[in-house]
PDB file of C-alpha atoms in Angstrom:
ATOM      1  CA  UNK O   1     -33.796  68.253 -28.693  1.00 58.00           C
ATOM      2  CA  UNK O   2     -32.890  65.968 -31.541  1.00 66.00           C
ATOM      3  CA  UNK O   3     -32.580  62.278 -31.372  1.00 65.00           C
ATOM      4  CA  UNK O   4     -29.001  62.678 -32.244  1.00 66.00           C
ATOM      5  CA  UNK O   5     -28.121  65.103 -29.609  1.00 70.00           C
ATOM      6  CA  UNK O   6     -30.072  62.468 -27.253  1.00 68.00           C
ATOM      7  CA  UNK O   7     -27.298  59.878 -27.979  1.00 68.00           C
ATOM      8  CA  UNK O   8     -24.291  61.976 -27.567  1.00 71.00           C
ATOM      9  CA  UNK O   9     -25.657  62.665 -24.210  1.00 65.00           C
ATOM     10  CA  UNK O  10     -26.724  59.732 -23.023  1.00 73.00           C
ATOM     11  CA  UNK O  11     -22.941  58.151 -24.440  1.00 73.00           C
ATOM     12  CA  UNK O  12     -21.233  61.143 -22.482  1.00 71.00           C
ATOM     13  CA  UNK O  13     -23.284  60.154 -19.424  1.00 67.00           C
ATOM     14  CA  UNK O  14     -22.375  56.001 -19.893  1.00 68.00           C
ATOM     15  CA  UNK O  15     -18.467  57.280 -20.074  1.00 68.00           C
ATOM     16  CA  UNK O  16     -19.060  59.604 -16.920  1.00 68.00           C
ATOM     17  CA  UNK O  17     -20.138  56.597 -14.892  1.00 67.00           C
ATOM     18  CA  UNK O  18     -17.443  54.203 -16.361  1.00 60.00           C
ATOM     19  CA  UNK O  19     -14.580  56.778 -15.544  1.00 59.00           C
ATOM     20  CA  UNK O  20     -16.089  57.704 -11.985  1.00 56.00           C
ATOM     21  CA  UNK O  21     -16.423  54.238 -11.252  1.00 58.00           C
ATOM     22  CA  UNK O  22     -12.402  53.124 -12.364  1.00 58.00           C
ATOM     23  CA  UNK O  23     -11.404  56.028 -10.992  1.00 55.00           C
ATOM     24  CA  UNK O  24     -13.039  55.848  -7.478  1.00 54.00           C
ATOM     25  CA  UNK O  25     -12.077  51.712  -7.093  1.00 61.00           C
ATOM     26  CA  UNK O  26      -9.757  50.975  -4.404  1.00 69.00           C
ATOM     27  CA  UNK O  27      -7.157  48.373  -4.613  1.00 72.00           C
ATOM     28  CA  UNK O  28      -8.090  45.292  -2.532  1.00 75.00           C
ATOM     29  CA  UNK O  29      -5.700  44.604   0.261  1.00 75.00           C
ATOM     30  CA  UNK O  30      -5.497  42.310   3.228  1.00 72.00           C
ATOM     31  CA  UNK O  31      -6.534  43.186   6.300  1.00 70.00           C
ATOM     32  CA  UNK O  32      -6.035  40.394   9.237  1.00 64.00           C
ATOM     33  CA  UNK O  33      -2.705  40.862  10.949  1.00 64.00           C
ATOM     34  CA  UNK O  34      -0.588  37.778  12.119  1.00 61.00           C
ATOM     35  CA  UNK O  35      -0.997  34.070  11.711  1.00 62.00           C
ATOM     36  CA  UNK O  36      -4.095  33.203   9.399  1.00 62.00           C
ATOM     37  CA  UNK O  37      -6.376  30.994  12.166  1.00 67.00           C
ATOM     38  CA  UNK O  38      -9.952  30.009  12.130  1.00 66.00           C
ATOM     39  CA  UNK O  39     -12.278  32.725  13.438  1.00 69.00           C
ATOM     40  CA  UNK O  40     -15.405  30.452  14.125  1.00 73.00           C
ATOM     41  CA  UNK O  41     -15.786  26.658  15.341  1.00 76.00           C
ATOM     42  CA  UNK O  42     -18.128  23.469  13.801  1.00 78.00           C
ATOM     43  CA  UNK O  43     -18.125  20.302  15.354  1.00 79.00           C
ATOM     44  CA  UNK O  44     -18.216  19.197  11.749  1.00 79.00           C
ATOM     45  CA  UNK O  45     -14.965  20.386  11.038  1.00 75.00           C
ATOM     46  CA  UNK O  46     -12.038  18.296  12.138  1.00 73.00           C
ATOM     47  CA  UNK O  47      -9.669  19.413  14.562  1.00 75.00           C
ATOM     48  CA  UNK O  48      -7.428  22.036  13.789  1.00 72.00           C
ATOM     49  CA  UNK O  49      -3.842  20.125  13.044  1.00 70.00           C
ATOM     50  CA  UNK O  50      -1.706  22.603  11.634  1.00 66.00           C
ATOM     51  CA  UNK O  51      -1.432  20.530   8.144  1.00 67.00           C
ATOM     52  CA  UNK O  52      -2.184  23.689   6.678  1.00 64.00           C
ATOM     53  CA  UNK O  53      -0.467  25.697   8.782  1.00 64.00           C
ATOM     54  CA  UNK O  54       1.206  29.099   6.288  1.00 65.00           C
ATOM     55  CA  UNK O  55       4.255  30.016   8.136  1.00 63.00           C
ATOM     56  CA  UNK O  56       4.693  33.502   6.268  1.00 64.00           C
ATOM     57  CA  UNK O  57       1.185  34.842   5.108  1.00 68.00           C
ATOM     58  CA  UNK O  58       1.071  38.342   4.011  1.00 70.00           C
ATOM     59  CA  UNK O  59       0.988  41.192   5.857  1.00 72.00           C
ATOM     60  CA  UNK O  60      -1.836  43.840   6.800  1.00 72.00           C
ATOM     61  CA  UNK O  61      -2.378  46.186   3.592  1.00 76.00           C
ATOM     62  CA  UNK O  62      -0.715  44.149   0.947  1.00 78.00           C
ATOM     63  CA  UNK O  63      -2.061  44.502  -2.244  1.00 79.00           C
ATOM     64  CA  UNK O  64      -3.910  41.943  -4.031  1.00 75.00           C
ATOM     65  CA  UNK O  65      -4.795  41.088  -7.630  1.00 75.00           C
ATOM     66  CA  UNK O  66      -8.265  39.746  -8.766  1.00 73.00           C
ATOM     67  CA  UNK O  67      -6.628  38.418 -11.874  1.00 75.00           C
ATOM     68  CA  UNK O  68      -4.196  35.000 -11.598  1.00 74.00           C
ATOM     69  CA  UNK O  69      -0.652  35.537 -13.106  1.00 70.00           C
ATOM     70  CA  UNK O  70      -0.347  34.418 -16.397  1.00 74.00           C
ATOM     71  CA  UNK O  71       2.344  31.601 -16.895  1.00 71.00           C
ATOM     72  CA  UNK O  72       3.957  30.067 -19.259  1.00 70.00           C
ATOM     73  CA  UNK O  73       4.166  26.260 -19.691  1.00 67.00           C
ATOM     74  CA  UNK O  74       7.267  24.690 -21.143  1.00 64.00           C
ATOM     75  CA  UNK O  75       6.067  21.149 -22.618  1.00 63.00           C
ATOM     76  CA  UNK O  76       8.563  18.837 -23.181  1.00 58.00           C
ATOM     77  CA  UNK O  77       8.840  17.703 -26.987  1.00 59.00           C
ATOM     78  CA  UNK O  78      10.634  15.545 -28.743  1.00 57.00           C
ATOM     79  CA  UNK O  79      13.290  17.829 -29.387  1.00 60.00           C
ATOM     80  CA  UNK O  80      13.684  18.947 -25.504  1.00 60.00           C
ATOM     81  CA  UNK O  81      13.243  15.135 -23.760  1.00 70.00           C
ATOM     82  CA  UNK O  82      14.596  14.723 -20.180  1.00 76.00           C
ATOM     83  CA  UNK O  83      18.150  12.481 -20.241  1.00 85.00           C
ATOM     84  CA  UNK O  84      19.688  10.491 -17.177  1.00 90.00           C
ATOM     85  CA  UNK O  85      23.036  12.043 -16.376  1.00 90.00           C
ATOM     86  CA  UNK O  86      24.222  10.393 -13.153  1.00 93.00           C
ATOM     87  CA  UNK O  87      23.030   7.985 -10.912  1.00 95.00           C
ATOM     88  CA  UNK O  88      20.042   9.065  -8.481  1.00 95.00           C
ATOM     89  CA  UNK O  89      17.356   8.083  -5.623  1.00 95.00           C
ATOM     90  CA  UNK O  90      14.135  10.032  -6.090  1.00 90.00           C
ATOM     91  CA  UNK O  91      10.700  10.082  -5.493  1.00 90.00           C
ATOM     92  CA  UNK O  92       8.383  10.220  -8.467  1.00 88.00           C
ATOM     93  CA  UNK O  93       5.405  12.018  -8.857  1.00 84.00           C
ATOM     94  CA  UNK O  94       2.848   9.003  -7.107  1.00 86.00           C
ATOM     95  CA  UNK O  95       5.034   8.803  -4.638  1.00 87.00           C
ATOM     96  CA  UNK O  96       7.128   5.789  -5.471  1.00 91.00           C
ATOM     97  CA  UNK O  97      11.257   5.541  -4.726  1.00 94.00           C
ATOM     98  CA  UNK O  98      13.037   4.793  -7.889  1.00 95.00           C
ATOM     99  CA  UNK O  99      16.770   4.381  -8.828  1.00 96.00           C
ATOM    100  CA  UNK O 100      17.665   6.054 -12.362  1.00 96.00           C
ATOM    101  CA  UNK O 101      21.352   4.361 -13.768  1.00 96.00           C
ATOM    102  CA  UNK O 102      22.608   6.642 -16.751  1.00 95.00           C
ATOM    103  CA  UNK O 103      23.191   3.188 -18.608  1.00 95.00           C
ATOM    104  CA  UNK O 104      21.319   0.965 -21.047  1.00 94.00           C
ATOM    105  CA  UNK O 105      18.973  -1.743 -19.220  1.00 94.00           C
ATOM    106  CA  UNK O 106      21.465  -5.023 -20.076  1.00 93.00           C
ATOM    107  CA  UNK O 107      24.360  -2.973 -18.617  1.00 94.00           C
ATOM    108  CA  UNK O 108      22.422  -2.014 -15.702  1.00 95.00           C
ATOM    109  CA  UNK O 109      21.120  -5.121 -14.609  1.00 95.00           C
ATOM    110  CA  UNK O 110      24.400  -6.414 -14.454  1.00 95.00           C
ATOM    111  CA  UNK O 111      25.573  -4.009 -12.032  1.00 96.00           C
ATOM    112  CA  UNK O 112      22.616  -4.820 -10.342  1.00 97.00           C
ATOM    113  CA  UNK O 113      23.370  -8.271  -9.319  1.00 96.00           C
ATOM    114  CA  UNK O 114      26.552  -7.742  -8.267  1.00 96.00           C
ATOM    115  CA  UNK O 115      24.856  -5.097  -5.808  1.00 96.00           C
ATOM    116  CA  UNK O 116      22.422  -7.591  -4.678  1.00 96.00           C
ATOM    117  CA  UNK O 117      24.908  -9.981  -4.231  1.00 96.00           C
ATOM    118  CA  UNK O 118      27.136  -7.601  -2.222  1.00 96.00           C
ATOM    119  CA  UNK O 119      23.738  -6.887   0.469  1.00 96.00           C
ATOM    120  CA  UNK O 120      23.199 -10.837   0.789  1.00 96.00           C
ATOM    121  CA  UNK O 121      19.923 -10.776  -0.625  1.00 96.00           C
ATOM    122  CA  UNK O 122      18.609 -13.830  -1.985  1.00 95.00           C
ATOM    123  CA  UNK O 123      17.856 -14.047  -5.922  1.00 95.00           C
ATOM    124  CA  UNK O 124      14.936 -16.469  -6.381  1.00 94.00           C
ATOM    125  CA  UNK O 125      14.872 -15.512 -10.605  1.00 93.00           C
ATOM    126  CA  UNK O 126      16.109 -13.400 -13.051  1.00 94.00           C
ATOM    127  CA  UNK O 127      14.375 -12.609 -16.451  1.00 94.00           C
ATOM    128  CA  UNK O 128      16.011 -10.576 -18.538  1.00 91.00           C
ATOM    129  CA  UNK O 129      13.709 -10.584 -21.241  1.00 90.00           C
ATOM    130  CA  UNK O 130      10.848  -8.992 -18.887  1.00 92.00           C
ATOM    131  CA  UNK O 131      13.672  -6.522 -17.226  1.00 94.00           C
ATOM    132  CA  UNK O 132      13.566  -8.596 -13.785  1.00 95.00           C
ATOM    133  CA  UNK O 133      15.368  -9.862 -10.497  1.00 96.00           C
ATOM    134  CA  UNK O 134      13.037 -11.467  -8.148  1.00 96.00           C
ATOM    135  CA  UNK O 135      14.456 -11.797  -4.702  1.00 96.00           C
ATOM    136  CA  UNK O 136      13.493 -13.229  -1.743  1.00 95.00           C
ATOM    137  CA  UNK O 137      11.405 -11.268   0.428  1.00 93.00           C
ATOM    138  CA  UNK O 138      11.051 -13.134   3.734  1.00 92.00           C
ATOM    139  CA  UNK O 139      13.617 -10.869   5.788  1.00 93.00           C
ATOM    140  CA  UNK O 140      11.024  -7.522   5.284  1.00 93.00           C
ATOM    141  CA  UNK O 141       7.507  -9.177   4.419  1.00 91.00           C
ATOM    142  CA  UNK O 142       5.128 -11.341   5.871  1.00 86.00           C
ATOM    143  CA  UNK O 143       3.545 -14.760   4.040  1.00 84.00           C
ATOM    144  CA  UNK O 144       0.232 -15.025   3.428  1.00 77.00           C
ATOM    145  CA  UNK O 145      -2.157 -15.609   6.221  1.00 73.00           C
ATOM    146  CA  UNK O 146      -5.132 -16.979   3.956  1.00 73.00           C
ATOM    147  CA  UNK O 147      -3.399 -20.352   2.472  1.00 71.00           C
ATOM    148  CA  UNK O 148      -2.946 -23.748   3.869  1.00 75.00           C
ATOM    149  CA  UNK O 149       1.067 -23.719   2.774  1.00 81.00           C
ATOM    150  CA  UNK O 150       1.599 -19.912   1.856  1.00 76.00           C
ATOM    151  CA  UNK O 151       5.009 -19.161  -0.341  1.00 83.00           C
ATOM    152  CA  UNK O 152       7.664 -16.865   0.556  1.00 88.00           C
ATOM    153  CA  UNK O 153       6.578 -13.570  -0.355  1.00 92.00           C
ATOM    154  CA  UNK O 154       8.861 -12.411  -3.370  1.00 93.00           C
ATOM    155  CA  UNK O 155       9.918  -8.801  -4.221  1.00 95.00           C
ATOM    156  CA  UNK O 156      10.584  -8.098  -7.886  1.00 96.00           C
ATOM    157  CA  UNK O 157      13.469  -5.751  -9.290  1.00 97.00           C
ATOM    158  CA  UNK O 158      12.617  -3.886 -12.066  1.00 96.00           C
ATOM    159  CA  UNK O 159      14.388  -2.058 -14.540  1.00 95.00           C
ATOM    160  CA  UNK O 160      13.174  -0.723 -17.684  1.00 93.00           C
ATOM    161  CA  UNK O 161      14.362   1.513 -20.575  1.00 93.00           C
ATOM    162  CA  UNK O 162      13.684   5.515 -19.459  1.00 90.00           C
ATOM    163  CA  UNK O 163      14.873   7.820 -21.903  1.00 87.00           C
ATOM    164  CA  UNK O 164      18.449   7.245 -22.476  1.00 90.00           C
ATOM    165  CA  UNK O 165      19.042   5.355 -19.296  1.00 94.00           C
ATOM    166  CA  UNK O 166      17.177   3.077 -16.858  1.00 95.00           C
ATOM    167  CA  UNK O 167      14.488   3.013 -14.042  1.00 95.00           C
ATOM    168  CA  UNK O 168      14.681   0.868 -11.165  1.00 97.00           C
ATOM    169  CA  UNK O 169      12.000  -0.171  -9.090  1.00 95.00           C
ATOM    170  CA  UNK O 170      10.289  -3.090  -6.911  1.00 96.00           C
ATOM    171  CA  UNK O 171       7.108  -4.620  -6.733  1.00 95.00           C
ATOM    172  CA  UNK O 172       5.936  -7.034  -4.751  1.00 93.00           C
ATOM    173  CA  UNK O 173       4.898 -10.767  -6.375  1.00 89.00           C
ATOM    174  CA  UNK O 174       0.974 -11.200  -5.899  1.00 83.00           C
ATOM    175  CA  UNK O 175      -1.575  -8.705  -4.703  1.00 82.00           C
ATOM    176  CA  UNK O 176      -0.514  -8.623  -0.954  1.00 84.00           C
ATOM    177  CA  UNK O 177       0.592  -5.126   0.096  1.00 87.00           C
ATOM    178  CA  UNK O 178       4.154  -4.005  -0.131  1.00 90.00           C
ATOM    179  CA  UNK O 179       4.781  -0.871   1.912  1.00 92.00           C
ATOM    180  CA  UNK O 180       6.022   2.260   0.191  1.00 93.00           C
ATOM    181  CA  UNK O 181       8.754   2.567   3.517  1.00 92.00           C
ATOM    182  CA  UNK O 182       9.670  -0.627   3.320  1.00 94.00           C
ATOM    183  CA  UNK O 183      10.472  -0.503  -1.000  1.00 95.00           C
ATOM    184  CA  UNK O 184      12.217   3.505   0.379  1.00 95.00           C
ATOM    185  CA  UNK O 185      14.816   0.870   2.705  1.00 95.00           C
ATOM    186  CA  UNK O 186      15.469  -1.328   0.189  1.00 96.00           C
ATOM    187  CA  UNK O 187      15.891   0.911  -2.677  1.00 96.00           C
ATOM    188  CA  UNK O 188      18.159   2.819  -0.730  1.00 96.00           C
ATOM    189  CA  UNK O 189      20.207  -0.132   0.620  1.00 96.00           C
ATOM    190  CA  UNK O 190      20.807  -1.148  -2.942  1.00 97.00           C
ATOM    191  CA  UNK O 191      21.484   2.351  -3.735  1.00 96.00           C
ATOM    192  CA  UNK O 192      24.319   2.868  -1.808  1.00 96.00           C
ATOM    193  CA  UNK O 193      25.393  -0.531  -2.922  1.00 96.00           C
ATOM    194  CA  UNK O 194      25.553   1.039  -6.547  1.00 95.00           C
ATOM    195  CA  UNK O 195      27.654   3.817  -5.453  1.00 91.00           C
TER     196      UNK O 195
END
């Protein structure tokens, strides 16, 4: 037998194999039935909470891919930038309340004085050229506890340029902590105010 006739052989043997094998592969599908739920216990691991808790997982024999889906990602540009169309309470992506005002900064710190005014809350400053109302913050926070004669804690008002509109949001003066429920309240109280 020739060394050429050696090749085609072995080459028809390689694409036996390869066919058998793709044809003979079974889809991959789950097999537990009902709610997805540890099957072994570690005192390591903590407690089971629920925190993870899938209310819908799939059923017995459905199908499943070994690939991920493919997806397409739509980047903003500068052509395709995100605008401020009405006036809004969210949550940003940290976690942080913010107000966004479909106005310029000036125009929006105006009509947030009048709001403050309107809630009774007591302006200590304002600074327009660094975008701020500080207010008093002695109804919600506590003073210091490590000086001899500690200020009134101060909460500053925020608003900055975003897009074609402006961001509100508060910070507390100093490095003392300023709950993210407590700036939620407040931000929400002035909120409705701007309503």
């Amino acid at each position: 037998m020739s060394n050429h006739t050696r090749s085609i052989v072995r080459i028809s043997g390689l694409l036996s194999i390869v066919l058998l094998a793709a044809c003979s592969s079974q889809p991959l599908v789950t097999a537990q039935e009902g709610q997805l739920e540890r099957t072994t216990s570690f005192p390591e691991l903590p407690a089971d909470s629920g925190r993870y808790f899938i209310a819908d997982p799939l059923p017995s024999g459905s199908v499943v891919e070994t690939s991920a889906p493919r997806r397409q990602l739509v980047v903003l540009d500068a052509a395709n930038t995100r605008t401020i169309d009405t006036l809004r309470f969210f949550t940003d992506a940290n976690g942080l309340p913010l107000i966004e005002m479909p106005i310029e900064p000036v125009a929006a710190s105006d009509q947030l004085r009048v709001a403050i005014d309107a809630l009774g809350w007591r302006v200590r400053q304002v600074e327009l050229d660094e975008s701020r109302i500080s207010i008093d913050g002695s109804p919600w926070l506590q003073r210091r506890t490590d000086q001899l004669f500690p200020a009134r804690p101060q909460i500053n008002i925020y608003f900055y340029s975003f897009s074609n509109g402006t961001q509100v949001h508060m910070e507390r003066e100093g490095d003392m902590p300023f709950p993210v429920a407590t700036q939620r309240e407040l931000l929400q109280e002035l909120f409705a105010q701007l309503q």
